[in-house]
PDB file of C-alpha atoms in Angstrom:
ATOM      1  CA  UNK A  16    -191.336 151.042  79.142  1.00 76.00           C
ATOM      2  CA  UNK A  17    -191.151 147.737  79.894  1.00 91.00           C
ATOM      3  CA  UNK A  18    -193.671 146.052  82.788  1.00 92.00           C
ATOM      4  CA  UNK A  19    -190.687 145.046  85.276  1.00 92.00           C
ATOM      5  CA  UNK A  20    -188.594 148.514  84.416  1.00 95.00           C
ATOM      6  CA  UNK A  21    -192.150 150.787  85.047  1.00 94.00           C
ATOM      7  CA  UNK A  22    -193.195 148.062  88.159  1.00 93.00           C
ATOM      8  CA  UNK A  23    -189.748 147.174  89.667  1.00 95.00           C
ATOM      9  CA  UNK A  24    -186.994 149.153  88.737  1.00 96.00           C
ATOM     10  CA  UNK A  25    -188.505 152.697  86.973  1.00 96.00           C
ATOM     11  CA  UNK A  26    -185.592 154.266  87.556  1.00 97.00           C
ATOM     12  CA  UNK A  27    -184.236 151.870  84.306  1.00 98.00           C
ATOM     13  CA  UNK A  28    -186.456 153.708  82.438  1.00 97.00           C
ATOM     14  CA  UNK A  29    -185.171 157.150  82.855  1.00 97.00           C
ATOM     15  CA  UNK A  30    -181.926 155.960  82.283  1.00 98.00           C
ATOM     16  CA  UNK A  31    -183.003 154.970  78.791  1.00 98.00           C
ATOM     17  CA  UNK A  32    -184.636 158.504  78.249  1.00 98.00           C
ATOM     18  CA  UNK A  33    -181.954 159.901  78.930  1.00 98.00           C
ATOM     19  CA  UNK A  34    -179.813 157.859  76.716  1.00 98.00           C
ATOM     20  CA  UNK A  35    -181.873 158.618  73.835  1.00 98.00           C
ATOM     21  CA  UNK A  36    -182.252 162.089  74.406  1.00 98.00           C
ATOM     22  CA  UNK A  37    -178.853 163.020  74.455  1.00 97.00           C
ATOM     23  CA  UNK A  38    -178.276 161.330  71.098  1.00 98.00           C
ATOM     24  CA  UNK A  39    -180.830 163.642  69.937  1.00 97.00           C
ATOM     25  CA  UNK A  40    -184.271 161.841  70.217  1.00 98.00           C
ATOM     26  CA  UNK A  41    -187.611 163.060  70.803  1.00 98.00           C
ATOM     27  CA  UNK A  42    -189.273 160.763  73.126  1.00 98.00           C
ATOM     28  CA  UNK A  43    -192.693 160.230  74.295  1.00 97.00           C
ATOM     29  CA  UNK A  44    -193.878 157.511  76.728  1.00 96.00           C
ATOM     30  CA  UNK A  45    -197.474 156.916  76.160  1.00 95.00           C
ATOM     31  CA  UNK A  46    -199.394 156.439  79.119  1.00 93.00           C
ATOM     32  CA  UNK A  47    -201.954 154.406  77.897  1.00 94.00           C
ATOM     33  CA  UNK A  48    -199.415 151.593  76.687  1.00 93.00           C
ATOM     34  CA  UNK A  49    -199.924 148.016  78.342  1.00 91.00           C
ATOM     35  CA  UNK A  50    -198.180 144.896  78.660  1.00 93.00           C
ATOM     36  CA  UNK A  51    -196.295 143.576  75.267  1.00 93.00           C
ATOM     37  CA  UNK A  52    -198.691 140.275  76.181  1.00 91.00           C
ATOM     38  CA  UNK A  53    -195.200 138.327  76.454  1.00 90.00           C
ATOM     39  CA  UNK A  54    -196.434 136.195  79.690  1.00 88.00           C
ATOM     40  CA  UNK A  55    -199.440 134.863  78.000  1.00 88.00           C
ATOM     41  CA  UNK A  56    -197.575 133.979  74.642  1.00 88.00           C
ATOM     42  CA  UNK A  57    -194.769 131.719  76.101  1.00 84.00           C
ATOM     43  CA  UNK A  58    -197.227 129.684  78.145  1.00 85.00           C
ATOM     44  CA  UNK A  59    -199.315 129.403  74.952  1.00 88.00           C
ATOM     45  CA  UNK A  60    -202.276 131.726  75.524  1.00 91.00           C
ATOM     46  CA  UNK A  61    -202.730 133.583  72.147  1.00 91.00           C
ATOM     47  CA  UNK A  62    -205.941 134.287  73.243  1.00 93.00           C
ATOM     48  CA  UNK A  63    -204.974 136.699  76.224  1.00 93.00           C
ATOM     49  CA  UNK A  64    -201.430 137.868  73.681  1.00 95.00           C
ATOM     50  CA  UNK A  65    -203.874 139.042  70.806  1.00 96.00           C
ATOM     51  CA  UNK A  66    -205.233 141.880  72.280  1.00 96.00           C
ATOM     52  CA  UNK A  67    -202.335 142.999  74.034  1.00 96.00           C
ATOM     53  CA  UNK A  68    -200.782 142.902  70.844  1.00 96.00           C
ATOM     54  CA  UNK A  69    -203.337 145.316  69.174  1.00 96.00           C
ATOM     55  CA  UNK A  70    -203.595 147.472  71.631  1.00 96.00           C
ATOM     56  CA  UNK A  71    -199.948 148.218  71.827  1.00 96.00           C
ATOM     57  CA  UNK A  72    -199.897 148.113  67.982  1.00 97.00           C
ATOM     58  CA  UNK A  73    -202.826 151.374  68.121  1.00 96.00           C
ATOM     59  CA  UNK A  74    -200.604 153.193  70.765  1.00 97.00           C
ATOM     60  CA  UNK A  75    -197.019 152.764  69.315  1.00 97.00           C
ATOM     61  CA  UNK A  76    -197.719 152.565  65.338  1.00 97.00           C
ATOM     62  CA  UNK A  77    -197.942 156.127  64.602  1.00 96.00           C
ATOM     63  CA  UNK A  78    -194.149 156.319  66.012  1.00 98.00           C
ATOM     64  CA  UNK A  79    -190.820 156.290  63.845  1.00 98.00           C
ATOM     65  CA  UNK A  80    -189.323 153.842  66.486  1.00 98.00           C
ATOM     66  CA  UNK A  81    -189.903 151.691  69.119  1.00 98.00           C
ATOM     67  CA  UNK A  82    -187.293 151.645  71.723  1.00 98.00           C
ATOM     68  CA  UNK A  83    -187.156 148.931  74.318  1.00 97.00           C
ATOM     69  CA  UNK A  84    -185.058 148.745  77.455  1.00 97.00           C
ATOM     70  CA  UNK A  85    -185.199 144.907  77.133  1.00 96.00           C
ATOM     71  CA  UNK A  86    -184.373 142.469  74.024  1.00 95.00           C
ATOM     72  CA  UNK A  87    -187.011 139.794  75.314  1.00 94.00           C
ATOM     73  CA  UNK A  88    -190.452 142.605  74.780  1.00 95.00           C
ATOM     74  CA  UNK A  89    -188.790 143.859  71.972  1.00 96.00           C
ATOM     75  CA  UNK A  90    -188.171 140.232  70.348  1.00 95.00           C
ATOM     76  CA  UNK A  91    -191.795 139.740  71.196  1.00 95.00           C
ATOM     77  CA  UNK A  92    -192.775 142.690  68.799  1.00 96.00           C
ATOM     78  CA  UNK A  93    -190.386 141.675  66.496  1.00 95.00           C
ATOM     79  CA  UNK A  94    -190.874 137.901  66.183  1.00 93.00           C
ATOM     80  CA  UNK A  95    -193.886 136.755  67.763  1.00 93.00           C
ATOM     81  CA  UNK A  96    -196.344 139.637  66.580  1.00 93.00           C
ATOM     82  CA  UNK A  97    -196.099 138.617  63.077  1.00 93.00           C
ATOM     83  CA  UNK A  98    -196.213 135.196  63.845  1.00 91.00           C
ATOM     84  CA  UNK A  99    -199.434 135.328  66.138  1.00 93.00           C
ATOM     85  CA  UNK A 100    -201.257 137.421  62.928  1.00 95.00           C
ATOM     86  CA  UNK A 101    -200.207 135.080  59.956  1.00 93.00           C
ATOM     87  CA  UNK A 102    -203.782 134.272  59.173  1.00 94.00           C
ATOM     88  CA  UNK A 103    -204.738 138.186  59.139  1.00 95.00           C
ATOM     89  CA  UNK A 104    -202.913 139.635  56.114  1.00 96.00           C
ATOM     90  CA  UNK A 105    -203.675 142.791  56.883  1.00 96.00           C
ATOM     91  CA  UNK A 106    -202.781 142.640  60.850  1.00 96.00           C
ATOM     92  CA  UNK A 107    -199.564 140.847  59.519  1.00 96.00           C
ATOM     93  CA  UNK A 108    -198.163 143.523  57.464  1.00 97.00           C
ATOM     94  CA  UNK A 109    -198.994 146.268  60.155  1.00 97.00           C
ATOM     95  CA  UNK A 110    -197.236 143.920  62.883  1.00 97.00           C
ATOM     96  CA  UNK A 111    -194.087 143.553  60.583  1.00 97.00           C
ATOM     97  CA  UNK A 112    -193.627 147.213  59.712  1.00 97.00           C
ATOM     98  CA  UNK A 113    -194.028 147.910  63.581  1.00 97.00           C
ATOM     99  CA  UNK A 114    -191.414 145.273  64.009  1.00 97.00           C
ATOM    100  CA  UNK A 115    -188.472 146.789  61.669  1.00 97.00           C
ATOM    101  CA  UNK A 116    -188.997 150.081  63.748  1.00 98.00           C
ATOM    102  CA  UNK A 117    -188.729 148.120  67.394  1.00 98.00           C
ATOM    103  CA  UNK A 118    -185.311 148.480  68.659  1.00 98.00           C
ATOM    104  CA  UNK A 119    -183.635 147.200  71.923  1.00 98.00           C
ATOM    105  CA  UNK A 120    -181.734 149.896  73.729  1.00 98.00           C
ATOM    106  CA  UNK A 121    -178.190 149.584  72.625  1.00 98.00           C
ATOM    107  CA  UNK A 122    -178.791 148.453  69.622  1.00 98.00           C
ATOM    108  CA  UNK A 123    -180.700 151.346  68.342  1.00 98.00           C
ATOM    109  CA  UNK A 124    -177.927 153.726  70.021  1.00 98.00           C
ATOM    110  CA  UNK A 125    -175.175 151.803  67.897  1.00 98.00           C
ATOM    111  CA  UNK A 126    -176.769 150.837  64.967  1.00 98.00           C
ATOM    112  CA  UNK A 127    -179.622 153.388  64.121  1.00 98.00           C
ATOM    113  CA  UNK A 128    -178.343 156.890  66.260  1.00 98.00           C
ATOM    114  CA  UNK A 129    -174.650 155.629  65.186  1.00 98.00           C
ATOM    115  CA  UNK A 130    -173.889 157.272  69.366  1.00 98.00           C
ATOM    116  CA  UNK A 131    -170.064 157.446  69.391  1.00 96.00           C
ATOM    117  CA  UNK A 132    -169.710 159.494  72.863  1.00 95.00           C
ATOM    118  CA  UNK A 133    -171.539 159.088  75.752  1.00 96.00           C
ATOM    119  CA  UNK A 134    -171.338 161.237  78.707  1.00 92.00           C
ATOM    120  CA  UNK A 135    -171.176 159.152  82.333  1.00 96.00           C
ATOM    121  CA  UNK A 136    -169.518 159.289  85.569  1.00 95.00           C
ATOM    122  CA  UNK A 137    -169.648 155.442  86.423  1.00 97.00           C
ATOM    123  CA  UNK A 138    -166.561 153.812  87.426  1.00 96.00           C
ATOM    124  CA  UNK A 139    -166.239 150.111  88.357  1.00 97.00           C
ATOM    125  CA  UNK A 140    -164.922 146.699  86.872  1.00 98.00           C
ATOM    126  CA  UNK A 141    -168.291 145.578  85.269  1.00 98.00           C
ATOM    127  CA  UNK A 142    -169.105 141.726  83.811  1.00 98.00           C
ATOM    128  CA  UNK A 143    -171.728 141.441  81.137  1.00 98.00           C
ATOM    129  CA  UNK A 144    -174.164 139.017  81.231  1.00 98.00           C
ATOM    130  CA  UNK A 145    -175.809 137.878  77.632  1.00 98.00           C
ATOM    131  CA  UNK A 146    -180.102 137.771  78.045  1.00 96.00           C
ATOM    132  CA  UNK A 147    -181.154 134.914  75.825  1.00 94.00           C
ATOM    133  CA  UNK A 148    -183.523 136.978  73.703  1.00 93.00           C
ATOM    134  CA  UNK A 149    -181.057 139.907  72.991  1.00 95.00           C
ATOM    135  CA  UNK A 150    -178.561 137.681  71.817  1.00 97.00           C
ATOM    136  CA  UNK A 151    -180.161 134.734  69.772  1.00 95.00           C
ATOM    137  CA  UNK A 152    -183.491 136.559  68.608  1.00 94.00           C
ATOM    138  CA  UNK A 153    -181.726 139.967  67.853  1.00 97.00           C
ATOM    139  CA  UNK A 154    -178.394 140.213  67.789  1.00 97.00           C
ATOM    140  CA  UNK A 155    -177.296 141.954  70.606  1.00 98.00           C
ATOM    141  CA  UNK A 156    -173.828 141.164  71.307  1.00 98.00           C
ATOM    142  CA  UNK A 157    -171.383 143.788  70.505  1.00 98.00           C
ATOM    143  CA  UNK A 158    -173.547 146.488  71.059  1.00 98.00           C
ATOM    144  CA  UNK A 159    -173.771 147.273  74.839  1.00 98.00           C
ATOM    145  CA  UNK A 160    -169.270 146.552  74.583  1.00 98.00           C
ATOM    146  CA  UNK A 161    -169.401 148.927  72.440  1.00 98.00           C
ATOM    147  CA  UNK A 162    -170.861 151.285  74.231  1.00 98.00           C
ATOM    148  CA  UNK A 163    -169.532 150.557  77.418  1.00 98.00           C
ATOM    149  CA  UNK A 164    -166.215 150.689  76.239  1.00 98.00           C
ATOM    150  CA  UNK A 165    -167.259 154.515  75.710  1.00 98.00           C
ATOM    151  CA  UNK A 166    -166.990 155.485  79.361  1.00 98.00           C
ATOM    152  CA  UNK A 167    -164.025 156.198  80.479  1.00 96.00           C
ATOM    153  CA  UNK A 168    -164.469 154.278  84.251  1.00 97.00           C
ATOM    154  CA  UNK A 169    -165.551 151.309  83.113  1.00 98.00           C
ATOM    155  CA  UNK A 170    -163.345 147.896  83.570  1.00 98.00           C
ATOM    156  CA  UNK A 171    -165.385 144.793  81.671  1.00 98.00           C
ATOM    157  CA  UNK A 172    -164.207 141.286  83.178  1.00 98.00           C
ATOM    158  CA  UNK A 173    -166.112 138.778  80.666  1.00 98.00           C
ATOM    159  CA  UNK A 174    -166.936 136.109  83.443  1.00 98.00           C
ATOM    160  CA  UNK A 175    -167.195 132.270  81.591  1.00 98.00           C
ATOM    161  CA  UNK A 176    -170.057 131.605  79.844  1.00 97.00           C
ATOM    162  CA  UNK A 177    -171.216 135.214  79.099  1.00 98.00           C
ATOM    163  CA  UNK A 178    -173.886 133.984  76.777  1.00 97.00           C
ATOM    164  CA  UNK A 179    -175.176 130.967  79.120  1.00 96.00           C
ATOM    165  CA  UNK A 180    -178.876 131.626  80.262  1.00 96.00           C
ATOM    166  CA  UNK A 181    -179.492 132.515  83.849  1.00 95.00           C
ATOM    167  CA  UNK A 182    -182.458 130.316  83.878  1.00 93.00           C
ATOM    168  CA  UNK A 183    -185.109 133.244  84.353  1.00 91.00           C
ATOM    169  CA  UNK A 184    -186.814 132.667  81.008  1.00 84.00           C
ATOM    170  CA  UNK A 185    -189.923 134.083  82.151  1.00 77.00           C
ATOM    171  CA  UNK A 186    -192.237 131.371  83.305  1.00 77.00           C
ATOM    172  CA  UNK A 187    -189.809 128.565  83.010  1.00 83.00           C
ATOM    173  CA  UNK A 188    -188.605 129.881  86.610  1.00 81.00           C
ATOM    174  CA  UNK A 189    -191.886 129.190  88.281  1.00 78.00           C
ATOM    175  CA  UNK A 190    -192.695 126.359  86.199  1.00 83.00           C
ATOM    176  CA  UNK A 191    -188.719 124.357  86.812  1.00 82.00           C
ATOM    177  CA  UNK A 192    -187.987 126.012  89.644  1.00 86.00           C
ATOM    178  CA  UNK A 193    -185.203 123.379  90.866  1.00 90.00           C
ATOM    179  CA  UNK A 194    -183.782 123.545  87.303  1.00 93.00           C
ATOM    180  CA  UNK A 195    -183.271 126.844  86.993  1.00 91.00           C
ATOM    181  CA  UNK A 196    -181.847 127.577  90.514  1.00 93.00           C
ATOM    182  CA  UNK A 197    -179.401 125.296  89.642  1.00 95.00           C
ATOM    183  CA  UNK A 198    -178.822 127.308  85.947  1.00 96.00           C
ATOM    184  CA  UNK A 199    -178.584 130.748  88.190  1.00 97.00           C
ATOM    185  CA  UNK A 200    -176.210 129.186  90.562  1.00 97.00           C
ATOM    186  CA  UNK A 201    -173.745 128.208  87.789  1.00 97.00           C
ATOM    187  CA  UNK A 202    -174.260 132.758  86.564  1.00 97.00           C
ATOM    188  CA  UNK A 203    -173.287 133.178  90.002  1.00 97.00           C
ATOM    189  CA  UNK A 204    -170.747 131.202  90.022  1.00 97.00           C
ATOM    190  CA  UNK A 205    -169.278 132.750  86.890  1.00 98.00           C
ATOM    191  CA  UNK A 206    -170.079 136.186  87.801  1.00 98.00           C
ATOM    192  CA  UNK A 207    -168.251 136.014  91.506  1.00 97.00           C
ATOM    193  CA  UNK A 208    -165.140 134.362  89.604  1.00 98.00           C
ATOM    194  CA  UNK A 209    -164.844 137.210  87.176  1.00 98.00           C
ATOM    195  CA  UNK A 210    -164.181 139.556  90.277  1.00 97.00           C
ATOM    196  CA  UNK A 211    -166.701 142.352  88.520  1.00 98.00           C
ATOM    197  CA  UNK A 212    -168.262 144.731  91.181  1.00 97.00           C
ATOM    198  CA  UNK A 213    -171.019 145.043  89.179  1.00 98.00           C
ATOM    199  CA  UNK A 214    -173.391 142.334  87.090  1.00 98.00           C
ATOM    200  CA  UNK A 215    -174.723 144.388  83.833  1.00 98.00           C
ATOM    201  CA  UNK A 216    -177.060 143.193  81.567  1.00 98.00           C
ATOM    202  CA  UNK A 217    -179.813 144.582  78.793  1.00 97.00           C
ATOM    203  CA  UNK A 218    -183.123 142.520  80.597  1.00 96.00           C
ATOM    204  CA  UNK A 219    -184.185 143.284  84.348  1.00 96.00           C
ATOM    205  CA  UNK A 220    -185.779 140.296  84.755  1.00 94.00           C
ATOM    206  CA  UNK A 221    -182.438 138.538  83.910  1.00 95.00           C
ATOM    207  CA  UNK A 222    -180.969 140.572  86.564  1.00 97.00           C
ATOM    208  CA  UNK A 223    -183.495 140.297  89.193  1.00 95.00           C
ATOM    209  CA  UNK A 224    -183.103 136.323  88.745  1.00 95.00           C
ATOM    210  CA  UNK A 225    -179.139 136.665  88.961  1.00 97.00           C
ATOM    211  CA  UNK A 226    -179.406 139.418  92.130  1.00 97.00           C
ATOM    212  CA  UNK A 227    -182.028 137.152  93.911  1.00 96.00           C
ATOM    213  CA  UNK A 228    -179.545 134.204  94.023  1.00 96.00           C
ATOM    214  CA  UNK A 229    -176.669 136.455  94.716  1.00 97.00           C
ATOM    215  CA  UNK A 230    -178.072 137.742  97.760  1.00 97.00           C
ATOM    216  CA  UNK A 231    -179.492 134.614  99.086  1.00 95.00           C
ATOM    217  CA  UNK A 232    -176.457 133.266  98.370  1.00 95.00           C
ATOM    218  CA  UNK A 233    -174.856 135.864 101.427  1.00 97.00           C
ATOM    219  CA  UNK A 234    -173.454 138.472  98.900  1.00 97.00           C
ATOM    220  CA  UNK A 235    -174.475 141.916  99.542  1.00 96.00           C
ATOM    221  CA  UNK A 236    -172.033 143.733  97.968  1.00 97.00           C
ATOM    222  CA  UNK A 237    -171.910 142.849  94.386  1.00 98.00           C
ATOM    223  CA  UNK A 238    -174.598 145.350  92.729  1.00 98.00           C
ATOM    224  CA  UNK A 239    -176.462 144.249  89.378  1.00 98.00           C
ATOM    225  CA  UNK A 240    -177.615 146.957  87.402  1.00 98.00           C
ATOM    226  CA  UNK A 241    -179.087 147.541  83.869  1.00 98.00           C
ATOM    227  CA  UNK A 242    -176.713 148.585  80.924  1.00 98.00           C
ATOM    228  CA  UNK A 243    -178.541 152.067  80.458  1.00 98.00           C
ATOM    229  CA  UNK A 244    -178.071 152.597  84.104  1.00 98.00           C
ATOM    230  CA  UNK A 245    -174.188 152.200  83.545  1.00 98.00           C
ATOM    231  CA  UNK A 246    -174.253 154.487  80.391  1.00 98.00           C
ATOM    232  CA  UNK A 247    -176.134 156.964  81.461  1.00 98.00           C
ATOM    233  CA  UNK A 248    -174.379 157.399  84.745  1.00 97.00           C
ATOM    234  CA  UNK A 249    -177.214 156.436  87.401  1.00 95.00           C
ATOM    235  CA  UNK A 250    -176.030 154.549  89.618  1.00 86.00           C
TER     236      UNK A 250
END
């Protein structure tokens, strides 16, 4: 569970249980789990990341998978973990086996749980926006298509520039605010042009950025929702 999905949008998260249970997981949500330390890493604080990082390391390594609702925490395990332990040996290895069992959503349904059916009652003309860390740290591209083109109700309208940023990227939004409103405004742009109802995308804080500008923009009517949301049929 993800800090935005458990602090913002929890309702996310039991989309994603429910998601993996029907392809036949057992899942646990530890309680005691914290945040991935993803804040303090970007803006260069591997002091505050470390023990973030080993505390979510004692909590999740006894686990066959790790299974994120969003490609930016999960890239975190995967990438910067290993990265922020290269001078411990010993911290590194653990870090990199935890990494090739971290998973973003859809790509664990696809590509480890092989899910060829999924059972929703969504209906809608849907446009798919790309999150930067999904895409160009793991990969995640075909895999929520795939899967959405397994419900029957769903319409995708690729708006242009799918896989342009929305100009959330964490910090960078408070830190270059003017530059990326302006970033946002072009995903809006794209996303009212592609006549979706619905903006769907794998990272809430993606969203949140692209459904803040929407509705300061004056539209209340198209609804942005997470990918598992969509799958699973909550909306």
């Amino acid at each position: 569970m993800t800090c935005l999905v458990d602090l913002v949008r929890p309702e996310i998260g039991f989309s994603a249980i429910k998601l993996l249970q029907q392809a036949g997981c057992d899942v646990h949500v530890p309680e005691v789990q914290t945040c991935c330390g993803q804040p303090g890493y970007n803006s260069g604080d591997a002091a505050v990341t470390r023990p973030l990082a080993r505390q979510l390391l004692a909590v999740f390594e006894g686990f066959d998978y790790v299974v994120l609702p969003s490609g930016s925490c999960a890239a975190t395990i995967r990438g910067d973990y290993p990265e922020l332990f290269k001078q411990d040996p010993d911290l590194r290895a653990r870090f990199d086996a935890l990494g090739a069992r971290t998973f973003e959503l859809t790509d664990f349904l696809v590509n480890v749980m092989k899910v060829g059916h999924l059972v929703s009652g969504f209906g809608g003309r849907v446009t798919y926006h790309d999150s930067c860390s999904g895409l160009r740290h793991l990969g995640v591209k075909a895999q929520p298509r795939k899967l959405l083109a397994m419900v029957p109700g769903v319409q995708l309208s690729e708006m242009k520039d799918c896989e342009q940023c929305c100009g959330f990227g964490g910090t960078f939004a408070v830190k270059y605010g003017e530059i990326s409103g302006a970033i946002v405004e072009d995903k809006c742009r794209n996303v009212r042009a592609s006549g979706a109802q619905f903006v769907v995308g794998g990272d809430l804080g993606c969203l949140l950025n692209i459904e803040g500008r929407l509705r300061r923009a004056g539209d209340e009517t198209t609804r942005v929702l997470h990918v598992a949301q969509v799958l699973a049929g909550d909306t």
